[in-house]
Coordinates of C-alpha atoms in Angstrom, one line a residue:
M24 CA -146.2 -45.8 3.7
A25 CA -148.6 -48.0 1.6
S26 CA -148.8 -47.2 -2.1
R27 CA -152.1 -46.2 -3.8
E28 CA -152.2 -49.7 -5.3
G29 CA -152.5 -51.0 -1.7
E30 CA -150.8 -53.6 0.4
P31 CA -152.2 -57.2 0.5
L32 CA -153.5 -58.7 3.7
S33 CA -151.1 -61.1 5.4
P34 CA -152.3 -64.7 5.9
T35 CA -152.9 -64.0 9.6
A36 CA -154.9 -60.8 8.8
K37 CA -157.1 -62.9 6.5
L38 CA -157.8 -65.3 9.3
F39 CA -159.0 -62.5 11.5
H40 CA -161.7 -61.6 8.9
E41 CA -163.2 -65.1 9.0
P42 CA -166.5 -65.2 10.9
S43 CA -165.2 -67.7 13.5
L44 CA -162.0 -65.6 14.2
N45 CA -163.3 -62.0 13.7
C46 CA -161.2 -60.6 16.5
Y47 CA -160.9 -57.1 17.9
V48 CA -158.4 -55.5 20.3
I49 CA -159.9 -53.3 23.1
A50 CA -157.6 -50.9 25.0
I51 CA -159.2 -49.1 27.9
M52 CA -157.4 -46.0 29.4
G53 CA -158.5 -44.4 32.6
C54 CA -157.5 -40.8 32.9
K55 CA -157.0 -38.7 36.0
T56 CA -158.7 -35.6 34.4
S57 CA -161.7 -35.0 32.1
I58 CA -161.0 -35.6 28.5
N59 CA -160.8 -32.7 26.0
P60 CA -162.0 -34.2 22.7
Q61 CA -160.4 -31.4 20.7
V62 CA -157.0 -32.1 22.2
I63 CA -157.4 -35.8 21.4
R64 CA -158.5 -35.0 17.8
E65 CA -155.3 -32.9 17.2
G66 CA -153.2 -35.5 18.9
L67 CA -154.6 -38.3 16.6
Y68 CA -153.8 -36.2 13.5
Q69 CA -150.2 -35.8 14.7
T70 CA -149.6 -39.5 15.6
L71 CA -151.9 -42.5 14.9
L72 CA -153.1 -41.1 11.6
K73 CA -149.5 -41.2 10.3
Q74 CA -149.5 -45.0 10.6
P75 CA -150.7 -46.3 7.3
R76 CA -153.1 -48.9 8.8
F77 CA -155.0 -46.2 10.5
T78 CA -155.6 -44.4 7.2
S79 CA -156.3 -47.4 5.0
K80 CA -159.5 -49.4 4.3
L81 CA -160.1 -52.9 3.0
V82 CA -160.9 -53.1 -0.7
K83 CA -161.3 -56.3 -2.7
K84 CA -159.6 -56.2 -6.0
G85 CA -160.2 -59.4 -8.0
R86 CA -159.4 -62.3 -5.7
K87 CA -157.2 -60.2 -3.4
T88 CA -158.1 -57.9 -0.6
K89 CA -155.8 -55.0 0.0
W90 CA -155.2 -52.1 2.4
I91 CA -156.0 -49.0 0.3
P92 CA -155.1 -45.5 1.6
T93 CA -158.1 -43.3 2.1
T94 CA -159.0 -39.9 3.5
V95 CA -160.0 -40.2 7.2
D96 CA -162.9 -38.3 8.6
L97 CA -162.2 -38.3 12.4
D98 CA -165.9 -37.7 13.1
N99 CA -166.5 -41.3 11.9
H100 CA -163.9 -42.7 14.3
M101 CA -164.0 -40.5 17.4
I102 CA -167.2 -41.0 19.4
V103 CA -168.0 -38.7 22.3
P104 CA -171.4 -39.6 23.7
E105 CA -173.5 -37.3 25.9
I106 CA -173.5 -38.8 29.4
D107 CA -175.8 -37.9 32.3
S108 CA -173.4 -36.8 35.1
N109 CA -175.9 -38.1 37.7
I110 CA -175.7 -41.8 36.7
E111 CA -176.0 -43.8 39.9
Q112 CA -173.6 -46.6 38.9
P113 CA -170.9 -45.1 36.7
D114 CA -168.7 -48.2 36.8
R115 CA -171.5 -50.4 35.6
F116 CA -172.4 -47.9 32.9
V117 CA -168.8 -48.0 31.5
E118 CA -168.8 -51.8 31.7
D119 CA -172.1 -52.0 29.9
Y120 CA -171.0 -49.5 27.3
I121 CA -167.8 -51.5 26.4
S122 CA -169.8 -54.7 26.4
N123 CA -172.3 -53.3 23.9
L124 CA -169.4 -52.5 21.5
T125 CA -168.8 -56.3 21.1
K126 CA -172.4 -56.7 19.7
S127 CA -171.6 -54.9 16.4
P128 CA -168.7 -55.1 13.9
L129 CA -166.8 -52.1 12.6
D130 CA -167.8 -50.7 9.2
L131 CA -165.5 -52.3 6.5
S132 CA -165.9 -49.2 4.3
K133 CA -163.7 -47.2 6.7
P134 CA -160.4 -47.8 8.4
L135 CA -161.0 -50.4 11.1
W136 CA -160.6 -48.5 14.3
E137 CA -162.5 -46.1 16.6
V138 CA -162.0 -44.4 19.9
H139 CA -164.7 -43.6 22.4
L140 CA -164.2 -40.8 24.9
L141 CA -166.4 -41.1 28.1
N142 CA -166.3 -38.1 30.4
I143 CA -167.7 -39.9 33.4
K144 CA -166.2 -40.2 36.8
T145 CA -165.8 -43.8 38.0
S146 CA -164.3 -45.3 41.1
D147 CA -160.8 -45.1 39.8
A148 CA -160.7 -42.5 37.0
E149 CA -162.1 -39.1 36.1
S150 CA -162.8 -40.2 32.5
V151 CA -162.3 -43.2 30.2
G152 CA -161.0 -43.6 26.7
I153 CA -161.7 -46.8 24.8
F154 CA -159.9 -47.9 21.6
R155 CA -161.4 -50.6 19.5
I156 CA -159.2 -51.8 16.7
H157 CA -159.7 -54.8 14.4
H158 CA -157.0 -57.4 15.0
S159 CA -156.2 -57.6 11.3
M160 CA -154.5 -54.2 11.6
G161 CA -151.8 -55.6 13.8
D162 CA -150.9 -58.0 16.6
G163 CA -151.9 -56.9 20.1
A164 CA -148.4 -56.2 21.3
S165 CA -147.6 -53.9 18.3
L166 CA -150.9 -52.1 18.6
I167 CA -150.4 -51.4 22.3
S168 CA -146.8 -50.3 21.6
L169 CA -148.2 -47.9 19.0
L170 CA -150.6 -46.4 21.4
L171 CA -147.8 -46.0 24.0
A172 CA -145.7 -44.4 21.4
A173 CA -148.3 -41.7 21.2
T174 CA -148.0 -41.0 24.9
R175 CA -145.3 -39.1 26.9
K176 CA -143.9 -39.2 30.4
A177 CA -146.1 -37.3 32.8
S178 CA -143.0 -35.8 34.3
D179 CA -141.6 -34.7 30.9
P180 CA -144.1 -33.9 28.2
D181 CA -141.4 -34.2 25.5
A182 CA -140.0 -37.6 26.5
L183 CA -141.3 -41.0 25.4
P184 CA -142.2 -43.5 28.2
T185 CA -139.7 -46.2 29.2
V186 CA -140.8 -49.7 28.4
P187 CA -138.7 -52.6 29.8
N188 CA -137.0 -54.9 27.3
Q189 CA -136.8 -58.6 27.9
K190 CA -133.2 -59.6 28.7
R191 CA -132.0 -62.7 27.0
P192 CA -129.6 -64.9 29.0
S193 CA -126.0 -64.7 27.8
H194 CA -124.2 -68.0 27.0
H195 CA -120.6 -68.3 28.0
R196 CA -118.3 -70.6 26.1
S197 CA -115.4 -70.7 28.5
S198 CA -115.8 -74.4 29.1
P199 CA -114.0 -76.7 26.6
F200 CA -117.1 -78.9 26.7
W201 CA -119.5 -76.1 25.7
W202 CA -120.0 -77.8 22.3
L203 CA -121.2 -81.0 23.9
L204 CA -123.7 -78.9 25.9
A205 CA -124.8 -77.2 22.7
V206 CA -125.4 -80.5 20.9
W207 CA -127.4 -81.8 23.9
W208 CA -129.3 -78.5 24.0
G209 CA -130.1 -78.8 20.2
L210 CA -131.2 -82.4 20.6
L211 CA -133.6 -81.5 23.4
L212 CA -134.9 -78.6 21.3
I213 CA -135.7 -80.9 18.5
L214 CA -137.3 -83.4 20.8
H215 CA -139.4 -80.8 22.6
T216 CA -140.5 -79.3 19.3
V217 CA -141.6 -82.7 17.9
V218 CA -143.6 -83.5 21.1
D219 CA -145.2 -80.1 21.1
L220 CA -146.2 -80.3 17.4
L221 CA -147.7 -83.8 18.0
L222 CA -149.7 -82.5 20.9
F223 CA -150.7 -79.5 18.8
T224 CA -151.9 -81.8 16.0
F225 CA -153.7 -84.1 18.4
T226 CA -155.5 -81.0 19.8
I227 CA -156.8 -80.1 16.3
F228 CA -158.4 -83.6 16.0
F229 CA -159.3 -85.0 19.3
I230 CA -157.6 -83.8 22.5
K231 CA -159.9 -81.4 24.3
D232 CA -159.7 -79.7 27.7
T233 CA -161.9 -81.1 30.4
P234 CA -165.4 -79.4 30.4
T235 CA -165.5 -77.0 33.4
P236 CA -167.5 -73.9 34.4
L237 CA -164.9 -71.9 32.4
T238 CA -165.5 -73.8 29.1
G239 CA -167.3 -71.9 26.3
A240 CA -170.1 -73.6 24.3
P241 CA -170.1 -73.9 20.5
G242 CA -170.6 -70.4 19.1
V243 CA -168.9 -68.7 22.1
E244 CA -167.0 -66.4 19.6
F245 CA -170.3 -64.8 18.6
N246 CA -171.5 -63.9 22.1
N247 CA -171.1 -60.5 23.5
K248 CA -168.3 -60.2 26.1
R249 CA -167.8 -58.3 29.3
F250 CA -164.5 -56.7 30.4
V251 CA -163.5 -56.3 34.0
Y252 CA -160.2 -55.6 35.6
R253 CA -158.3 -55.5 38.9
T254 CA -155.1 -53.6 39.7
V255 CA -152.5 -55.1 42.0
S256 CA -149.1 -54.1 43.3
M257 CA -146.1 -54.6 40.9
D258 CA -143.9 -54.7 44.0
D259 CA -145.6 -57.8 45.2
I260 CA -145.0 -59.5 41.8
K261 CA -141.4 -58.5 41.8
R262 CA -140.9 -59.8 45.3
V263 CA -142.1 -63.3 44.2
K264 CA -140.1 -63.0 41.0
N265 CA -136.9 -62.3 42.9
E266 CA -137.5 -65.1 45.4
F267 CA -137.7 -67.7 42.6
N268 CA -135.1 -66.1 40.3
A269 CA -137.9 -66.2 37.9
T270 CA -139.6 -64.0 35.3
I271 CA -142.7 -61.8 35.6
N272 CA -144.4 -64.3 33.3
D273 CA -143.6 -67.2 35.7
V274 CA -145.2 -65.4 38.6
L275 CA -148.3 -64.3 36.6
L276 CA -148.9 -67.8 35.4
G277 CA -148.4 -69.2 38.9
V278 CA -151.0 -66.7 40.2
T279 CA -153.4 -67.6 37.4
Q280 CA -153.1 -71.3 38.2
A281 CA -153.8 -70.6 41.9
A282 CA -156.8 -68.4 41.0
L283 CA -158.3 -70.8 38.6
T284 CA -157.9 -73.6 41.2
R285 CA -159.8 -71.4 43.7
Y286 CA -162.5 -70.6 41.2
L287 CA -163.1 -74.2 40.1
N288 CA -162.8 -75.5 43.7
R289 CA -165.7 -73.2 44.7
A290 CA -167.7 -74.1 41.6
Y291 CA -167.4 -77.8 42.3
G292 CA -168.2 -77.3 46.0
T293 CA -165.1 -79.0 47.3
D294 CA -164.5 -78.3 51.0
E295 CA -161.4 -76.2 50.9
N296 CA -160.9 -76.5 54.7
N297 CA -161.0 -80.3 54.8
H298 CA -157.7 -81.6 53.5
A299 CA -158.8 -85.2 53.7
A300 CA -161.9 -84.5 51.6
R301 CA -159.8 -82.7 49.0
Q302 CA -157.4 -85.6 48.7
K303 CA -160.3 -88.0 48.4
S304 CA -162.2 -86.2 45.8
G305 CA -159.3 -85.5 43.4
V306 CA -161.7 -83.7 41.1
L307 CA -159.4 -80.8 40.4
K308 CA -156.3 -82.9 39.7
K309 CA -158.1 -84.7 36.9
I310 CA -158.8 -81.5 35.0
R311 CA -157.0 -80.9 31.8
L312 CA -156.9 -77.1 31.4
R313 CA -154.7 -75.3 28.8
A314 CA -154.1 -71.8 27.7
S315 CA -153.5 -70.7 24.1
V316 CA -150.7 -68.1 23.9
L317 CA -150.2 -65.9 20.9
V318 CA -146.5 -65.3 20.1
N319 CA -145.3 -62.6 17.9
I320 CA -142.7 -64.3 15.6
R321 CA -141.3 -61.0 14.4
P322 CA -139.9 -58.7 17.1
V323 CA -142.1 -55.8 18.0
G324 CA -140.6 -52.4 17.1
G325 CA -139.6 -50.3 20.0
I326 CA -141.8 -47.3 20.8
E327 CA -139.0 -45.0 19.7
D328 CA -139.1 -46.5 16.3
L329 CA -142.9 -46.3 16.2
A330 CA -142.8 -42.7 17.4
N331 CA -140.3 -41.8 14.7
M332 CA -142.5 -43.5 12.2
M333 CA -145.5 -41.4 13.2
A334 CA -143.4 -38.2 13.3
N335 CA -141.5 -38.7 10.0
K336 CA -143.7 -41.2 8.2
S337 CA -140.7 -43.5 8.1
K338 CA -141.2 -47.3 7.6
V339 CA -141.3 -49.8 10.4
K340 CA -142.1 -53.5 10.2
W341 CA -145.8 -54.0 10.8
G342 CA -148.6 -56.5 10.6
N343 CA -149.6 -59.9 12.0
C344 CA -146.8 -62.5 12.3
L345 CA -148.3 -64.8 14.9
G346 CA -147.7 -68.3 16.1
Y347 CA -149.4 -70.2 18.8
I348 CA -148.2 -72.3 21.8
I349 CA -150.5 -74.4 23.9
L350 CA -149.5 -74.0 27.6
P351 CA -150.7 -76.6 30.1
L352 CA -151.9 -75.2 33.5
S353 CA -151.6 -77.2 36.7
I354 CA -154.9 -77.2 38.5
G355 CA -155.0 -78.6 42.1
L356 CA -155.1 -77.6 45.7
H357 CA -151.7 -77.2 47.4
E358 CA -150.8 -76.6 51.1
D359 CA -147.9 -74.4 49.9
P360 CA -149.0 -71.6 47.6
L361 CA -145.4 -71.3 46.3
K362 CA -145.9 -74.6 44.5
Y363 CA -148.1 -72.9 41.9
V364 CA -145.1 -70.6 40.9
H365 CA -142.7 -73.6 40.9
Q366 CA -145.0 -75.4 38.5
A367 CA -145.5 -72.3 36.3
K368 CA -141.8 -71.7 36.0
A369 CA -141.2 -75.3 35.0
N370 CA -143.9 -75.2 32.4
I371 CA -142.7 -71.9 30.9
D372 CA -139.0 -73.0 30.9
R373 CA -140.0 -76.2 29.1
K374 CA -142.0 -74.2 26.5
K375 CA -139.1 -71.8 25.9
H376 CA -137.0 -74.7 24.8
S377 CA -139.3 -75.4 21.8
L378 CA -139.9 -74.0 18.4
E379 CA -143.7 -74.6 18.7
A380 CA -144.7 -71.0 18.0
I381 CA -142.5 -70.7 14.8
C382 CA -143.6 -74.1 13.5
S383 CA -147.3 -73.4 14.2
Y384 CA -146.9 -70.1 12.3
A385 CA -145.2 -71.8 9.4
C386 CA -147.7 -74.6 9.2
A387 CA -150.6 -72.2 9.3
N388 CA -149.1 -70.3 6.3
L389 CA -148.6 -73.6 4.5
V390 CA -152.2 -74.7 5.0
H391 CA -153.4 -71.2 4.0
N392 CA -151.3 -71.3 0.7
L393 CA -152.3 -74.9 -0.1
L394 CA -155.9 -75.2 1.1
G395 CA -157.1 -71.7 1.5
V396 CA -158.0 -69.3 4.3
K397 CA -161.2 -71.1 5.3
V398 CA -159.4 -74.4 6.0
A399 CA -156.7 -72.5 7.9
A400 CA -159.4 -70.7 9.9
A401 CA -161.2 -73.9 10.7
I402 CA -158.0 -75.5 12.0
T403 CA -157.1 -72.5 14.1
R404 CA -160.6 -72.3 15.6
R405 CA -160.5 -76.0 16.6
V406 CA -157.2 -75.4 18.4
L407 CA -158.5 -72.5 20.3
F408 CA -161.9 -74.0 21.0
H409 CA -160.3 -77.2 22.4
T410 CA -158.4 -75.1 24.9
T411 CA -160.0 -73.2 27.8
L412 CA -158.6 -69.7 27.8
A413 CA -156.2 -67.2 26.2
F414 CA -153.3 -65.8 28.3
S415 CA -151.1 -62.9 27.6
N416 CA -148.8 -60.4 29.3
V417 CA -147.5 -57.1 27.8
P418 CA -145.0 -54.9 29.6
G419 CA -146.0 -51.3 29.9
P420 CA -144.3 -48.0 30.9
V421 CA -142.3 -48.0 34.1
E422 CA -143.3 -44.5 34.9
E423 CA -146.6 -42.6 34.8
I424 CA -147.6 -41.3 31.3
S425 CA -150.0 -38.8 29.7
F426 CA -152.1 -39.4 26.6
Y427 CA -152.1 -36.1 24.6
G428 CA -151.8 -34.2 27.9
H429 CA -154.2 -36.4 29.9
P430 CA -152.5 -38.2 32.8
V431 CA -153.3 -41.9 32.7
E432 CA -154.5 -43.8 35.8
Y433 CA -154.5 -47.3 34.3
I434 CA -154.3 -49.2 31.0
A435 CA -156.5 -52.3 30.5
P436 CA -156.2 -54.0 27.1
S437 CA -158.0 -57.2 26.0
V438 CA -159.4 -59.0 23.0
Y439 CA -162.6 -60.6 21.9
G440 CA -164.0 -62.5 18.9
H441 CA -162.1 -65.8 19.4
P442 CA -163.8 -69.1 20.4
Q443 CA -163.0 -69.0 24.1
A444 CA -165.1 -67.8 27.1
L445 CA -162.1 -66.4 29.1
T446 CA -159.1 -64.2 28.2
I447 CA -156.7 -63.2 31.0
H448 CA -154.4 -60.3 30.1
F449 CA -151.8 -58.7 32.3
Q450 CA -150.6 -55.1 31.6
S451 CA -148.0 -53.5 33.7
Y452 CA -148.0 -49.7 34.2
A453 CA -145.7 -47.7 36.6
N454 CA -145.7 -49.7 39.9
K455 CA -149.0 -51.4 39.2
M456 CA -150.2 -54.5 37.3
T457 CA -153.7 -54.4 35.8
I458 CA -155.4 -57.8 35.4
S459 CA -157.9 -57.5 32.6
L460 CA -160.5 -60.2 32.0
S461 CA -162.6 -60.7 28.9
V462 CA -165.5 -63.2 29.6
D463 CA -168.6 -64.6 28.1
P464 CA -171.2 -63.7 30.7
L465 CA -173.3 -66.8 29.8
V466 CA -170.3 -68.9 30.9
I467 CA -168.8 -66.8 33.6
P468 CA -171.6 -64.6 35.1
D469 CA -169.4 -63.6 38.1
P470 CA -166.1 -62.3 36.7
Y471 CA -165.5 -60.1 39.7
L472 CA -165.2 -63.3 41.8
L473 CA -162.4 -64.4 39.5
C474 CA -160.7 -61.0 39.9
D475 CA -161.0 -61.6 43.7
D476 CA -159.4 -65.0 43.3
L477 CA -156.5 -63.6 41.2
E478 CA -155.8 -60.8 43.8
Q479 CA -156.1 -63.2 46.8
S480 CA -153.9 -65.8 45.1
L481 CA -151.2 -63.2 44.7
N482 CA -151.6 -62.1 48.3
L483 CA -151.3 -65.7 49.5
I484 CA -148.2 -66.3 47.4
C485 CA -146.6 -63.1 48.8
D486 CA -147.5 -64.0 52.3
A487 CA -145.8 -67.4 51.8
V488 CA -142.7 -65.7 50.5
K489 CA -142.6 -63.5 53.6
R490 CA -143.1 -66.5 56.0
K491 CA -140.2 -68.3 54.2
H492 CA -138.0 -65.3 54.7
N493 CA -138.9 -65.0 58.4
T494 CA -138.3 -68.8 58.9
N495 CA -134.8 -68.4 57.3
L496 CA -134.0 -65.5 59.5
V497 CA -134.9 -67.5 62.6

């Protein structure tokens, strides 16, 4: 637990308090029952309020800003608005409510988080809980893991949910030539890292994505955002994953590439049913479109560790330790939808064989230490602004959970405050995957069309897998 003298902000946390990078994490939870505010209040006291960040405020001491422990008044952090039960469009009300939160910052004189409890029945939930947490309190994966550590299995109120761990490939050294392969692997790693760092540097100065209907204008980080989501079948994603011997990330990036192609194809008015016209125009193929991906350099603590930390006030590594990678997306119309997944897998496999994230984190710290936080923030902003979107995927519980006794229907996290008009976040939960979009409505006024494109792209890829299986059987 933090001492009374306080804990200094990490370099990354300082970046998140610069005006151009003033980022917040939003976590939306739909519940299957009405929310009991008193039960939530008691649950918060027993869990999240035992995490030091949730009971500390920012205080400037001399030239340093620190997290200083303080007494938390939950009435200042738990908001339960009175809602007319006869609202004609409850889904739109919730969407507008969350969007309005992005118009005002949190009060820096208090711990930088709040939870809103909306007892309103929507099309897919009986009530909605919304956490808003400043990004300086922790990276997104750690904050979502912390929230999950405060939940329990719906089937067993005393058991923590099960969250899948990423399996790392094992390397066998049975061959006498394994050391030659290791040397070759190391040389490629160095080459890929150098190339990626050069492209990263060029992106800071002059390489920009092609302007498209998804590109944010200068000042996009200050605009209010809208959050929409769509839930799809996890079984469909796993079917594609198994077909390609790929990862969930490979499939999700492939679906994203296919969906963005559909969206831009419609925006440019290309005739999707005329193959000759598509080949002749070549508009989509000329588009440079990249995603920025935040990578947590320090491994996220398991939810068991986080739950023990909240129960016993034990220590666990916490904070922002983030690097960036710039991921190119392949935009173009293909006769075979499976090609999107092939391209995505190749891109991700290539990025895995690089130290871009670690090096970008180290360089950002070096710039911060030598030139100060404002220069580091300006460089970070240029990298993000010169790319089109943010992309992330966080694995969630494999079974249904309850949040302080409230069964959860869906989880839809996102982020806002960064200089991009589009964020696509994937969050798995039980046998479902929630696709959560954060958009600037001035740039993307029709986010539900993009949700449709994402869902339809997954369906087309799944249908192609089925046809391939049927052909093989014949």
